[in-house]
PDB file of C-alpha atoms in Angstrom:
ATOM      1  CA  UNK A  23      91.551  50.006   4.925  1.00 49.00           C
ATOM      2  CA  UNK A  24      89.955  51.984   7.692  1.00 55.00           C
ATOM      3  CA  UNK A  25      92.250  52.696  10.628  1.00 70.00           C
ATOM      4  CA  UNK A  26      89.475  52.350  13.223  1.00 88.00           C
ATOM      5  CA  UNK A  27      89.343  48.684  14.301  1.00 88.00           C
ATOM      6  CA  UNK A  28      85.653  48.861  15.254  1.00 89.00           C
ATOM      7  CA  UNK A  29      84.686  50.192  11.834  1.00 90.00           C
ATOM      8  CA  UNK A  30      86.776  47.468  10.198  1.00 89.00           C
ATOM      9  CA  UNK A  31      85.104  44.790  12.344  1.00 88.00           C
ATOM     10  CA  UNK A  32      81.635  46.180  11.597  1.00 89.00           C
ATOM     11  CA  UNK A  33      82.122  46.172   7.828  1.00 91.00           C
ATOM     12  CA  UNK A  34      83.937  42.832   7.737  1.00 90.00           C
ATOM     13  CA  UNK A  35      81.196  41.153   9.798  1.00 89.00           C
ATOM     14  CA  UNK A  36      78.519  42.441   7.416  1.00 90.00           C
ATOM     15  CA  UNK A  37      80.537  41.179   4.443  1.00 91.00           C
ATOM     16  CA  UNK A  38      81.132  37.815   6.130  1.00 88.00           C
ATOM     17  CA  UNK A  39      77.410  37.215   6.681  1.00 84.00           C
ATOM     18  CA  UNK A  40      76.610  38.103   3.070  1.00 85.00           C
ATOM     19  CA  UNK A  41      79.473  36.118   1.535  1.00 85.00           C
ATOM     20  CA  UNK A  42      79.137  32.972   3.638  1.00 79.00           C
ATOM     21  CA  UNK A  43      75.419  32.849   2.852  1.00 75.00           C
ATOM     22  CA  UNK A  44      76.122  33.197  -0.869  1.00 77.00           C
ATOM     23  CA  UNK A  45      78.961  30.694  -0.752  1.00 74.00           C
ATOM     24  CA  UNK A  46      76.857  27.962   0.811  1.00 69.00           C
ATOM     25  CA  UNK A  47      73.407  28.778  -0.555  1.00 65.00           C
ATOM     26  CA  UNK A  48      73.157  26.429  -3.528  1.00 60.00           C
ATOM     27  CA  UNK A  49      74.554  22.994  -4.148  1.00 58.00           C
ATOM     28  CA  UNK A  50      73.738  19.836  -6.024  1.00 57.00           C
ATOM     29  CA  UNK A  51      73.273  18.197  -2.602  1.00 58.00           C
ATOM     30  CA  UNK A  52      70.523  20.589  -1.593  1.00 63.00           C
ATOM     31  CA  UNK A  53      69.820  24.079  -0.461  1.00 72.00           C
ATOM     32  CA  UNK A  54      68.560  25.695   2.712  1.00 83.00           C
ATOM     33  CA  UNK A  55      68.270  29.403   3.304  1.00 84.00           C
ATOM     34  CA  UNK A  56      70.014  30.805   6.375  1.00 82.00           C
ATOM     35  CA  UNK A  57      66.854  30.963   8.500  1.00 88.00           C
ATOM     36  CA  UNK A  58      65.889  27.354   7.697  1.00 91.00           C
ATOM     37  CA  UNK A  59      69.422  26.125   8.379  1.00 91.00           C
ATOM     38  CA  UNK A  60      69.643  27.881  11.740  1.00 92.00           C
ATOM     39  CA  UNK A  61      66.175  26.756  12.811  1.00 95.00           C
ATOM     40  CA  UNK A  62      66.855  23.131  11.847  1.00 95.00           C
ATOM     41  CA  UNK A  63      70.231  23.273  13.595  1.00 95.00           C
ATOM     42  CA  UNK A  64      68.680  24.625  16.801  1.00 95.00           C
ATOM     43  CA  UNK A  65      65.933  21.989  16.747  1.00 96.00           C
ATOM     44  CA  UNK A  66      68.555  19.281  16.194  1.00 95.00           C
ATOM     45  CA  UNK A  67      70.554  20.271  19.274  1.00 93.00           C
ATOM     46  CA  UNK A  68      67.445  20.765  21.442  1.00 88.00           C
ATOM     47  CA  UNK A  69      65.178  18.056  20.066  1.00 79.00           C
ATOM     48  CA  UNK A  70      61.665  18.600  21.332  1.00 83.00           C
ATOM     49  CA  UNK A  71      61.885  22.374  21.535  1.00 90.00           C
ATOM     50  CA  UNK A  72      59.081  24.924  21.611  1.00 91.00           C
ATOM     51  CA  UNK A  73      58.601  28.130  19.661  1.00 92.00           C
ATOM     52  CA  UNK A  74      59.379  30.430  22.599  1.00 91.00           C
ATOM     53  CA  UNK A  75      62.691  28.702  23.276  1.00 91.00           C
ATOM     54  CA  UNK A  76      63.615  28.799  19.593  1.00 93.00           C
ATOM     55  CA  UNK A  77      62.738  32.493  19.409  1.00 93.00           C
ATOM     56  CA  UNK A  78      64.866  33.219  22.466  1.00 89.00           C
ATOM     57  CA  UNK A  79      67.854  31.218  21.199  1.00 89.00           C
ATOM     58  CA  UNK A  80      67.751  32.754  17.709  1.00 90.00           C
ATOM     59  CA  UNK A  81      66.953  36.308  18.872  1.00 88.00           C
ATOM     60  CA  UNK A  82      63.707  36.355  16.887  1.00 92.00           C
ATOM     61  CA  UNK A  83      60.113  37.030  17.801  1.00 94.00           C
ATOM     62  CA  UNK A  84      57.690  34.160  18.295  1.00 94.00           C
ATOM     63  CA  UNK A  85      55.628  34.979  15.203  1.00 95.00           C
ATOM     64  CA  UNK A  86      58.731  34.849  12.965  1.00 95.00           C
ATOM     65  CA  UNK A  87      59.772  31.479  14.361  1.00 95.00           C
ATOM     66  CA  UNK A  88      56.209  30.164  14.044  1.00 94.00           C
ATOM     67  CA  UNK A  89      56.064  31.212  10.399  1.00 95.00           C
ATOM     68  CA  UNK A  90      59.498  29.735   9.601  1.00 95.00           C
ATOM     69  CA  UNK A  91      58.722  26.498  11.442  1.00 95.00           C
ATOM     70  CA  UNK A  92      55.395  26.173   9.606  1.00 94.00           C
ATOM     71  CA  UNK A  93      57.281  26.415   6.303  1.00 95.00           C
ATOM     72  CA  UNK A  94      59.676  23.677   7.450  1.00 96.00           C
ATOM     73  CA  UNK A  95      56.732  21.544   8.557  1.00 96.00           C
ATOM     74  CA  UNK A  96      55.067  21.994   5.158  1.00 96.00           C
ATOM     75  CA  UNK A  97      58.293  20.754   3.500  1.00 95.00           C
ATOM     76  CA  UNK A  98      58.319  17.708   5.789  1.00 96.00           C
ATOM     77  CA  UNK A  99      61.493  18.722   7.625  1.00 97.00           C
ATOM     78  CA  UNK A 100      59.956  19.071  11.102  1.00 96.00           C
ATOM     79  CA  UNK A 101      56.896  17.784  12.902  1.00 96.00           C
ATOM     80  CA  UNK A 102      54.867  19.154  15.790  1.00 93.00           C
ATOM     81  CA  UNK A 103      54.661  16.967  18.860  1.00 92.00           C
ATOM     82  CA  UNK A 104      52.092  17.725  21.547  1.00 89.00           C
ATOM     83  CA  UNK A 105      53.460  18.707  24.936  1.00 82.00           C
ATOM     84  CA  UNK A 106      52.241  15.991  27.339  1.00 81.00           C
ATOM     85  CA  UNK A 107      52.292  18.532  30.194  1.00 81.00           C
ATOM     86  CA  UNK A 108      50.262  21.207  28.414  1.00 79.00           C
ATOM     87  CA  UNK A 109      47.615  20.298  25.866  1.00 78.00           C
ATOM     88  CA  UNK A 110      47.849  23.764  24.292  1.00 83.00           C
ATOM     89  CA  UNK A 111      51.600  23.622  23.654  1.00 84.00           C
ATOM     90  CA  UNK A 112      53.728  21.651  21.238  1.00 89.00           C
ATOM     91  CA  UNK A 113      57.351  21.020  20.402  1.00 92.00           C
ATOM     92  CA  UNK A 114      59.180  20.738  17.108  1.00 95.00           C
ATOM     93  CA  UNK A 115      61.277  17.742  16.200  1.00 95.00           C
ATOM     94  CA  UNK A 116      63.230  16.987  13.050  1.00 96.00           C
ATOM     95  CA  UNK A 117      61.882  14.377  10.694  1.00 96.00           C
ATOM     96  CA  UNK A 118      64.226  11.878   9.072  1.00 97.00           C
ATOM     97  CA  UNK A 119      64.147  14.055   5.949  1.00 96.00           C
ATOM     98  CA  UNK A 120      64.954  17.120   8.075  1.00 96.00           C
ATOM     99  CA  UNK A 121      67.911  15.347   9.668  1.00 95.00           C
ATOM    100  CA  UNK A 122      69.196  14.302   6.236  1.00 94.00           C
ATOM    101  CA  UNK A 123      68.827  17.754   4.701  1.00 93.00           C
ATOM    102  CA  UNK A 124      70.482  19.418   7.691  1.00 94.00           C
ATOM    103  CA  UNK A 125      73.361  16.924   7.665  1.00 93.00           C
ATOM    104  CA  UNK A 126      73.894  17.310   3.891  1.00 90.00           C
ATOM    105  CA  UNK A 127      73.765  21.087   3.996  1.00 89.00           C
ATOM    106  CA  UNK A 128      76.107  21.260   6.967  1.00 90.00           C
ATOM    107  CA  UNK A 129      78.526  18.993   5.124  1.00 89.00           C
ATOM    108  CA  UNK A 130      78.457  21.371   2.139  1.00 85.00           C
ATOM    109  CA  UNK A 131      79.135  24.352   4.383  1.00 85.00           C
ATOM    110  CA  UNK A 132      81.987  22.597   6.165  1.00 89.00           C
ATOM    111  CA  UNK A 133      83.590  21.536   2.876  1.00 89.00           C
ATOM    112  CA  UNK A 134      83.448  25.051   1.481  1.00 87.00           C
ATOM    113  CA  UNK A 135      84.722  26.672   4.661  1.00 89.00           C
ATOM    114  CA  UNK A 136      87.512  24.079   4.894  1.00 93.00           C
ATOM    115  CA  UNK A 137      88.472  24.909   1.324  1.00 91.00           C
ATOM    116  CA  UNK A 138      88.533  28.632   2.107  1.00 90.00           C
ATOM    117  CA  UNK A 139      90.708  28.121   5.159  1.00 94.00           C
ATOM    118  CA  UNK A 140      92.931  25.384   3.720  1.00 96.00           C
ATOM    119  CA  UNK A 141      95.965  27.684   3.654  1.00 97.00           C
ATOM    120  CA  UNK A 142      95.441  28.931   7.197  1.00 97.00           C
ATOM    121  CA  UNK A 143      97.557  27.442   9.978  1.00 97.00           C
ATOM    122  CA  UNK A 144      95.592  25.346  12.478  1.00 96.00           C
ATOM    123  CA  UNK A 145      96.379  27.874  15.182  1.00 97.00           C
ATOM    124  CA  UNK A 146      94.749  30.682  13.167  1.00 97.00           C
ATOM    125  CA  UNK A 147      91.640  28.549  12.576  1.00 95.00           C
ATOM    126  CA  UNK A 148      91.410  27.726  16.284  1.00 96.00           C
ATOM    127  CA  UNK A 149      91.854  31.390  17.242  1.00 96.00           C
ATOM    128  CA  UNK A 150      89.301  32.565  14.693  1.00 95.00           C
ATOM    129  CA  UNK A 151      86.768  29.960  15.875  1.00 94.00           C
ATOM    130  CA  UNK A 152      87.356  30.848  19.515  1.00 95.00           C
ATOM    131  CA  UNK A 153      86.919  34.570  18.824  1.00 93.00           C
ATOM    132  CA  UNK A 154      83.738  34.020  16.782  1.00 91.00           C
ATOM    133  CA  UNK A 155      82.321  31.922  19.605  1.00 92.00           C
ATOM    134  CA  UNK A 156      83.262  34.635  22.098  1.00 93.00           C
ATOM    135  CA  UNK A 157      81.578  37.296  19.954  1.00 90.00           C
ATOM    136  CA  UNK A 158      78.401  35.205  19.630  1.00 86.00           C
ATOM    137  CA  UNK A 159      78.381  34.688  23.388  1.00 87.00           C
ATOM    138  CA  UNK A 160      78.715  38.454  23.940  1.00 88.00           C
ATOM    139  CA  UNK A 161      75.873  39.114  21.502  1.00 84.00           C
ATOM    140  CA  UNK A 162      73.737  36.554  23.328  1.00 76.00           C
ATOM    141  CA  UNK A 163      74.379  38.186  26.714  1.00 73.00           C
ATOM    142  CA  UNK A 164      73.856  41.707  25.305  1.00 69.00           C
ATOM    143  CA  UNK A 165      70.088  41.289  25.066  1.00 59.00           C
TER     144      UNK A 165
END
């Protein structure tokens, strides 16, 4: 193992992203790619959210979010709702099917992560979660 902690963190983070995506990508209960999962999750916590807000929250450009959201709309997972304050703007909301698929996929991910961490003490899980949240917050404020 590399003796430089930053190099270790950099490599391990890259491996984590790749492995967690592979681990949770396919299931008999359904499948969402990482971008669809994150977009649906963000819409679920900010129901009635516009493209610019989604792009900002997910650190993506507006055209990428628009393209991804259009694909979700085509699959019946989200709908566009006109902004009553601006006739040119619209918001995305989850459909019932979108809510179901998100819930099922999240359940799969949680089951698999719980299985991976089943031998970890609760304190380690809490520390790991807290540190991941801290890292994500730092990334968010780094922009």
